[in-house]
Amino acid sequence: MAFLHRESLSWRRQLNLPRLFQHQCRHLRIPRWPRSLNNDTAPSPLTRKSSGWAVYPASLLVLGGAGWVAYENSQPFRHTLLAVMRCSRVGRAAILGVIDYKATFARKYESDNEYTQALSQCHTRSAQRVLRALLANGGVFIKMGQHLASLYVLPVEWTSTMRPLQDQCEPTEYDAFDSLFQTDMGMSLTEMFEEFNPTPVGVASLAQVHIGTHRETGKQVAVKLQHPHLAEFCDIDMEMVEVTLGWIKYWFPEFEFTWLGEEMRTNLPKEMDFVHEAQNAARTIDDFKSIRTSLYIPEVITATKRVLIMEYIQGGRVDDLKYLADANIDRNKVALELSRIFNQMVFVNGWFHADPHPGNLLIRPASSTSKSPYNFEIVLLDHGLYFDLDPELRVNYSKLWLSLIAPASPATTLDRRKFAQLVGNIGPDLYPVFEAALTGRAVLEGPVDPSHQDDGSFHRASSMIDMMPQSEAEMEAIRNAVISTEGLLTSVFDVLRRVPRRVLMVLKLNDLTRSLDYALMTTHSNVRIFLITAKYCTYAVWQDERRRLIDAMKHNGILSLRLLKEYFTCWWKFEKAYTQLVVVETFMDFEAYAVKTKAWIKGLWRRGFVGARQAAAGLAYD
């Protein structure tokens, strides 16, 4: 088929099933009935008939035995059989999905509401088929599902169905890790650990985590072990992923997902090397060592390619409101601190965690020795994948955000489109879709589809600071536009294809901070976290200008009046903008405190101090 790459076919030619089978079976002899030299002793017709039927089970038994021998002793033969099984699972889900979608599109509907409902049901059925196939295959296929769950531009039925893959993967049996650990560490699990819990506390697509007591240090540690079968079948699974994405492109050319396979092939070897993960963790610690932050990175004790032993951290999910209430942790401060941590990585450090989801974040009360400015620490886990941003891209991205935050004007509009082109390779035709993906809201400059007019059901902001809380009407307008507007869904996938992978990963970080701010039921304004982004962008732009001017002074002389004037002009512009943002932040924080106090009083009136505490923590008290 035309959509298959030449490389995708190479391994199939090498894994010629009939040739392999002949090779494994060429020394096997199938027993035959002896041929008599004397006609008098020839078996009767009934005997010959019975003997003929007996050949078939014997042949099947021999063939089965030969197949078992080939499976156990020939890696290409084993890989071929597994590839056929794994590919058939995904292929069946894809083919049934194609049939389902085509039948749904071909059917006639009496109303738009009936069409929307039918399409939503089709999304759900197709997503569930794919989910079952991915879970059955495991490994790399789970990773692909996790990527799909994070693509918030997909229909919500797909992302919600795939979301369990982020923290509900199938565990590998404990016995399967014995040889792996012995090979990588040079000793058995019982030799290295005084105690080792065979039941994993966490299972991901590439590895699972067990708790043990380290003999050498006496510490309780988390032991991350890579699934033993992963390395053996990684290459063949990646081939299957690329073939599957090729099928999707063939049947639905507008759904361009081949970039996802390319991205996984590039990044997966990094995520499968735990030495690389330990180095990333060390670099993150170094990046934040001079910053007073609540971020905490677990200490790494030992790392090999497939085994990682690190400090064990006990805590709760960052969006667990009950845990936060029991620990007396302010959920507003948690949301803001999360935004600060990730904005520091993106806009200042230029090096950021590229696999963000709530399963990789823990929160715990801060100890007396902690450097956290609050009474909690945010623990960041799974450092297998990081991306860097070169200075030019980082500064242009900062300027794009500042243009989105600035009040609307002709100059601001030009800046928004200019930096969208520089940052995301996005032209004017795709800019509205890119802006919606960046902000998570309906676009600032008119309706999602320029050919449609606003119906007045919700307020459309002129800047991100002007945004009101997202209403159901706005969310419904975005969903309906993506589903019903001709060509818009194609534009969404075109944006995903054009945007550099690093920028796409930054968009995932944006989505995480927004979704956690919502999940924590914060009482501050919905634009509060955008103000934090604006502060970091302002600082990043100033640092770039400062560096440029200092270099110019070194070249032209420090007493250049023109450069001195430009330096102080840029400095004053930064100080003025930064101070304004701090003032607005202070006002919004006061409003958030007032909302929380009002909830506390209301809860006190209804259920006493228990109700007051629950209401202030965002918990139900009715």
Short mmCIF file of C-alpha atoms in Angstrom, two decimals, residues 274-474:
data_model
loop_
_atom_site.label_atom_id
_atom_site.label_comp_id
_atom_site.label_asym_id
_atom_site.label_seq_id
_atom_site.Cartn_x
_atom_site.Cartn_y
_atom_site.Cartn_z
CA PHE A 274 17.05 5.40 33.35
CA VAL A 275 20.61 6.72 33.45
CA HIS A 276 19.39 9.52 31.19
CA GLU A 277 16.45 10.08 33.57
CA ALA A 278 18.81 10.37 36.56
CA GLN A 279 20.88 12.96 34.68
CA ASN A 280 17.73 14.98 33.90
CA ALA A 281 16.75 14.93 37.57
CA ALA A 282 20.21 16.16 38.59
CA ARG A 283 20.05 19.00 36.07
CA THR A 284 16.61 20.07 37.32
CA ILE A 285 17.92 20.20 40.89
CA ASP A 286 20.81 22.35 39.69
CA ASP A 287 18.49 24.71 37.77
CA PHE A 288 16.41 25.40 40.90
CA LYS A 289 19.17 25.37 43.55
CA SER A 290 19.32 29.18 43.84
CA ILE A 291 15.53 29.67 43.75
CA ARG A 292 13.28 29.59 46.78
CA THR A 293 10.65 27.18 45.58
CA SER A 294 8.41 24.39 46.79
CA LEU A 295 9.69 22.08 44.03
CA TYR A 296 11.31 18.88 45.30
CA ILE A 297 13.12 16.24 43.22
CA PRO A 298 13.64 12.79 44.84
CA GLU A 299 17.27 11.83 45.41
CA VAL A 300 18.63 9.19 43.01
CA ILE A 301 20.63 6.44 44.76
CA THR A 302 21.52 4.14 41.84
CA ALA A 303 20.68 4.15 38.15
CA THR A 304 21.25 1.67 35.34
CA LYS A 305 19.55 1.57 31.96
CA ARG A 306 16.60 -0.49 33.25
CA VAL A 307 16.73 -0.04 37.04
CA LEU A 308 16.39 3.21 39.00
CA ILE A 309 16.61 3.29 42.80
CA MET A 310 15.58 6.59 44.38
CA GLU A 311 14.26 8.16 47.53
CA TYR A 312 10.72 7.10 48.38
CA ILE A 313 8.28 9.98 48.77
CA GLN A 314 4.94 9.68 50.53
CA GLY A 315 2.33 12.22 49.54
CA GLY A 316 -0.97 12.83 47.79
CA ARG A 317 -2.01 13.90 44.33
CA VAL A 318 -1.83 17.65 43.86
CA ASP A 319 -5.53 17.74 42.95
CA ASP A 320 -6.70 15.71 45.98
CA LEU A 321 -8.75 18.33 47.82
CA LYS A 322 -9.33 16.13 50.86
CA TYR A 323 -5.61 15.46 51.28
CA LEU A 324 -4.91 19.20 51.01
CA ALA A 325 -7.60 20.00 53.57
CA ASP A 326 -6.30 17.38 56.04
CA ALA A 327 -2.75 18.78 55.66
CA ASN A 328 -4.00 22.40 55.95
CA ILE A 329 -2.60 23.25 52.51
CA ASP A 330 -4.07 26.22 50.63
CA ARG A 331 -5.23 24.98 47.23
CA ASN A 332 -4.92 28.48 45.72
CA LYS A 333 -1.24 28.59 46.61
CA VAL A 334 -0.72 25.10 45.15
CA ALA A 335 -2.16 26.16 41.78
CA LEU A 336 -0.07 29.32 41.69
CA GLU A 337 3.12 27.54 42.71
CA LEU A 338 2.63 24.91 40.01
CA SER A 339 2.35 27.72 37.46
CA ARG A 340 5.53 29.36 38.78
CA ILE A 341 7.52 26.12 38.60
CA PHE A 342 6.62 25.35 34.99
CA ASN A 343 6.95 28.98 33.86
CA GLN A 344 10.42 29.11 35.41
CA MET A 345 11.36 26.02 33.39
CA VAL A 346 9.99 27.33 30.08
CA PHE A 347 10.67 31.08 30.09
CA VAL A 348 13.82 31.35 32.23
CA ASN A 349 15.63 28.01 32.27
CA GLY A 350 14.70 27.11 28.68
CA TRP A 351 14.61 23.43 29.68
CA PHE A 352 11.38 21.80 30.82
CA HIS A 353 9.64 18.57 31.83
CA ALA A 354 7.90 17.23 28.71
CA ASP A 355 5.63 14.54 30.17
CA PRO A 356 3.33 16.53 32.43
CA HIS A 357 0.22 14.96 33.93
CA PRO A 358 -1.18 14.73 37.49
CA GLY A 359 0.24 11.22 37.92
CA ASN A 360 3.77 12.69 37.81
CA LEU A 361 3.07 15.17 40.62
CA LEU A 362 2.84 14.60 44.37
CA ILE A 363 2.34 17.03 47.22
CA ARG A 364 3.39 16.65 50.85
CA PRO A 365 3.71 18.87 53.95
CA ALA A 366 7.04 20.72 54.06
CA SER A 367 9.57 19.63 56.68
CA SER A 368 11.44 22.00 58.97
CA THR A 369 14.52 21.78 56.72
CA SER A 370 12.64 22.48 53.49
CA LYS A 371 13.44 25.59 51.44
CA SER A 372 9.81 25.87 50.37
CA PRO A 373 8.24 29.30 51.03
CA TYR A 374 4.96 27.52 51.87
CA ASN A 375 3.90 24.72 54.19
CA PHE A 376 4.02 22.18 51.33
CA GLU A 377 6.40 20.71 48.77
CA ILE A 378 5.50 19.75 45.20
CA VAL A 379 7.33 16.57 44.17
CA LEU A 380 8.02 16.17 40.44
CA LEU A 381 8.46 12.58 39.24
CA ASP A 382 9.43 10.79 36.02
CA HIS A 383 12.24 12.82 34.48
CA GLY A 384 12.71 10.62 31.43
CA LEU A 385 11.76 13.26 28.88
CA TYR A 386 12.82 16.92 28.82
CA PHE A 387 13.01 19.45 25.99
CA ASP A 388 15.10 22.55 25.60
CA LEU A 389 14.13 25.89 24.05
CA ASP A 390 16.82 27.88 22.26
CA PRO A 391 17.01 31.55 23.40
CA GLU A 392 15.42 32.97 20.24
CA LEU A 393 12.40 30.65 20.41
CA ARG A 394 12.04 31.23 24.16
CA VAL A 395 12.04 35.03 23.80
CA ASN A 396 9.67 34.99 20.83
CA TYR A 397 7.31 32.74 22.77
CA SER A 398 7.46 35.20 25.68
CA LYS A 399 6.60 38.07 23.34
CA LEU A 400 3.67 36.08 21.91
CA TRP A 401 2.23 35.63 25.40
CA LEU A 402 2.71 39.31 26.22
CA SER A 403 0.86 40.27 23.04
CA LEU A 404 -2.03 38.00 24.06
CA ILE A 405 -2.16 39.60 27.48
CA ALA A 406 -1.95 43.17 26.14
CA PRO A 407 -5.19 45.08 25.35
CA ALA A 408 -6.44 44.63 21.80
CA SER A 409 -5.24 47.13 19.19
CA PRO A 410 -4.12 46.99 15.54
CA ALA A 411 -0.49 46.84 16.65
CA THR A 412 -1.23 44.05 19.16
CA THR A 413 -3.05 42.04 16.51
CA LEU A 414 -0.06 42.30 14.19
CA ASP A 415 2.29 41.22 17.00
CA ARG A 416 0.14 38.20 17.81
CA ARG A 417 0.21 36.94 14.25
CA LYS A 418 3.88 37.83 13.77
CA PHE A 419 5.06 35.84 16.79
CA ALA A 420 2.68 32.96 16.03
CA GLN A 421 4.52 32.60 12.72
CA LEU A 422 7.93 32.76 14.41
CA VAL A 423 7.03 30.39 17.24
CA GLY A 424 4.66 27.89 15.67
CA ASN A 425 5.11 28.25 11.90
CA ILE A 426 1.46 29.34 11.85
CA GLY A 427 0.15 31.61 9.09
CA PRO A 428 -2.89 33.93 9.22
CA ASP A 429 -5.25 31.19 8.02
CA LEU A 430 -4.50 28.91 10.99
CA TYR A 431 -3.89 31.60 13.60
CA PRO A 432 -7.38 31.46 15.23
CA VAL A 433 -7.03 27.71 15.80
CA PHE A 434 -3.51 28.11 17.21
CA GLU A 435 -4.62 30.87 19.56
CA ALA A 436 -7.49 28.75 20.86
CA ALA A 437 -5.06 25.87 21.50
CA LEU A 438 -2.65 28.22 23.27
CA THR A 439 -5.18 29.87 25.58
CA GLY A 440 -7.67 27.03 25.92
CA ARG A 441 -10.44 29.52 25.18
CA ALA A 442 -12.47 30.85 22.29
CA VAL A 443 -10.26 33.13 20.18
CA LEU A 444 -9.87 36.76 21.16
CA GLU A 445 -10.47 38.33 17.78
CA GLY A 446 -13.96 37.25 16.81
CA PRO A 447 -15.62 33.83 16.46
CA VAL A 448 -13.81 30.53 16.14
CA ASP A 449 -14.92 30.35 12.53
CA PRO A 450 -14.58 33.83 10.96
CA SER A 451 -17.52 33.08 8.63
CA HIS A 452 -19.85 32.75 11.64
CA GLN A 453 -21.02 35.59 13.83
CA ASP A 454 -21.30 35.65 17.61
CA ASP A 455 -24.72 34.75 18.95
CA GLY A 456 -24.14 36.72 22.14
CA SER A 457 -24.27 33.61 24.34
CA PHE A 458 -20.92 34.44 25.97
CA HIS A 459 -18.47 37.30 26.29
CA ARG A 460 -15.47 37.14 23.94
CA ALA A 461 -12.43 38.85 25.43
CA SER A 462 -10.10 41.25 23.65
CA SER A 463 -7.13 40.07 25.73
CA MET A 464 -6.39 37.29 28.20
CA ILE A 465 -6.61 39.70 31.12
CA ASP A 466 -10.14 40.59 30.01
CA MET A 467 -11.30 36.97 30.07
CA MET A 468 -14.28 36.08 32.20
CA PRO A 469 -14.61 32.60 33.76
CA GLN A 470 -15.21 30.04 31.03
CA SER A 471 -18.93 29.40 30.71
CA GLU A 472 -20.69 26.28 29.49
CA ALA A 473 -21.87 28.33 26.50
CA GLU A 474 -18.27 29.06 25.50
#
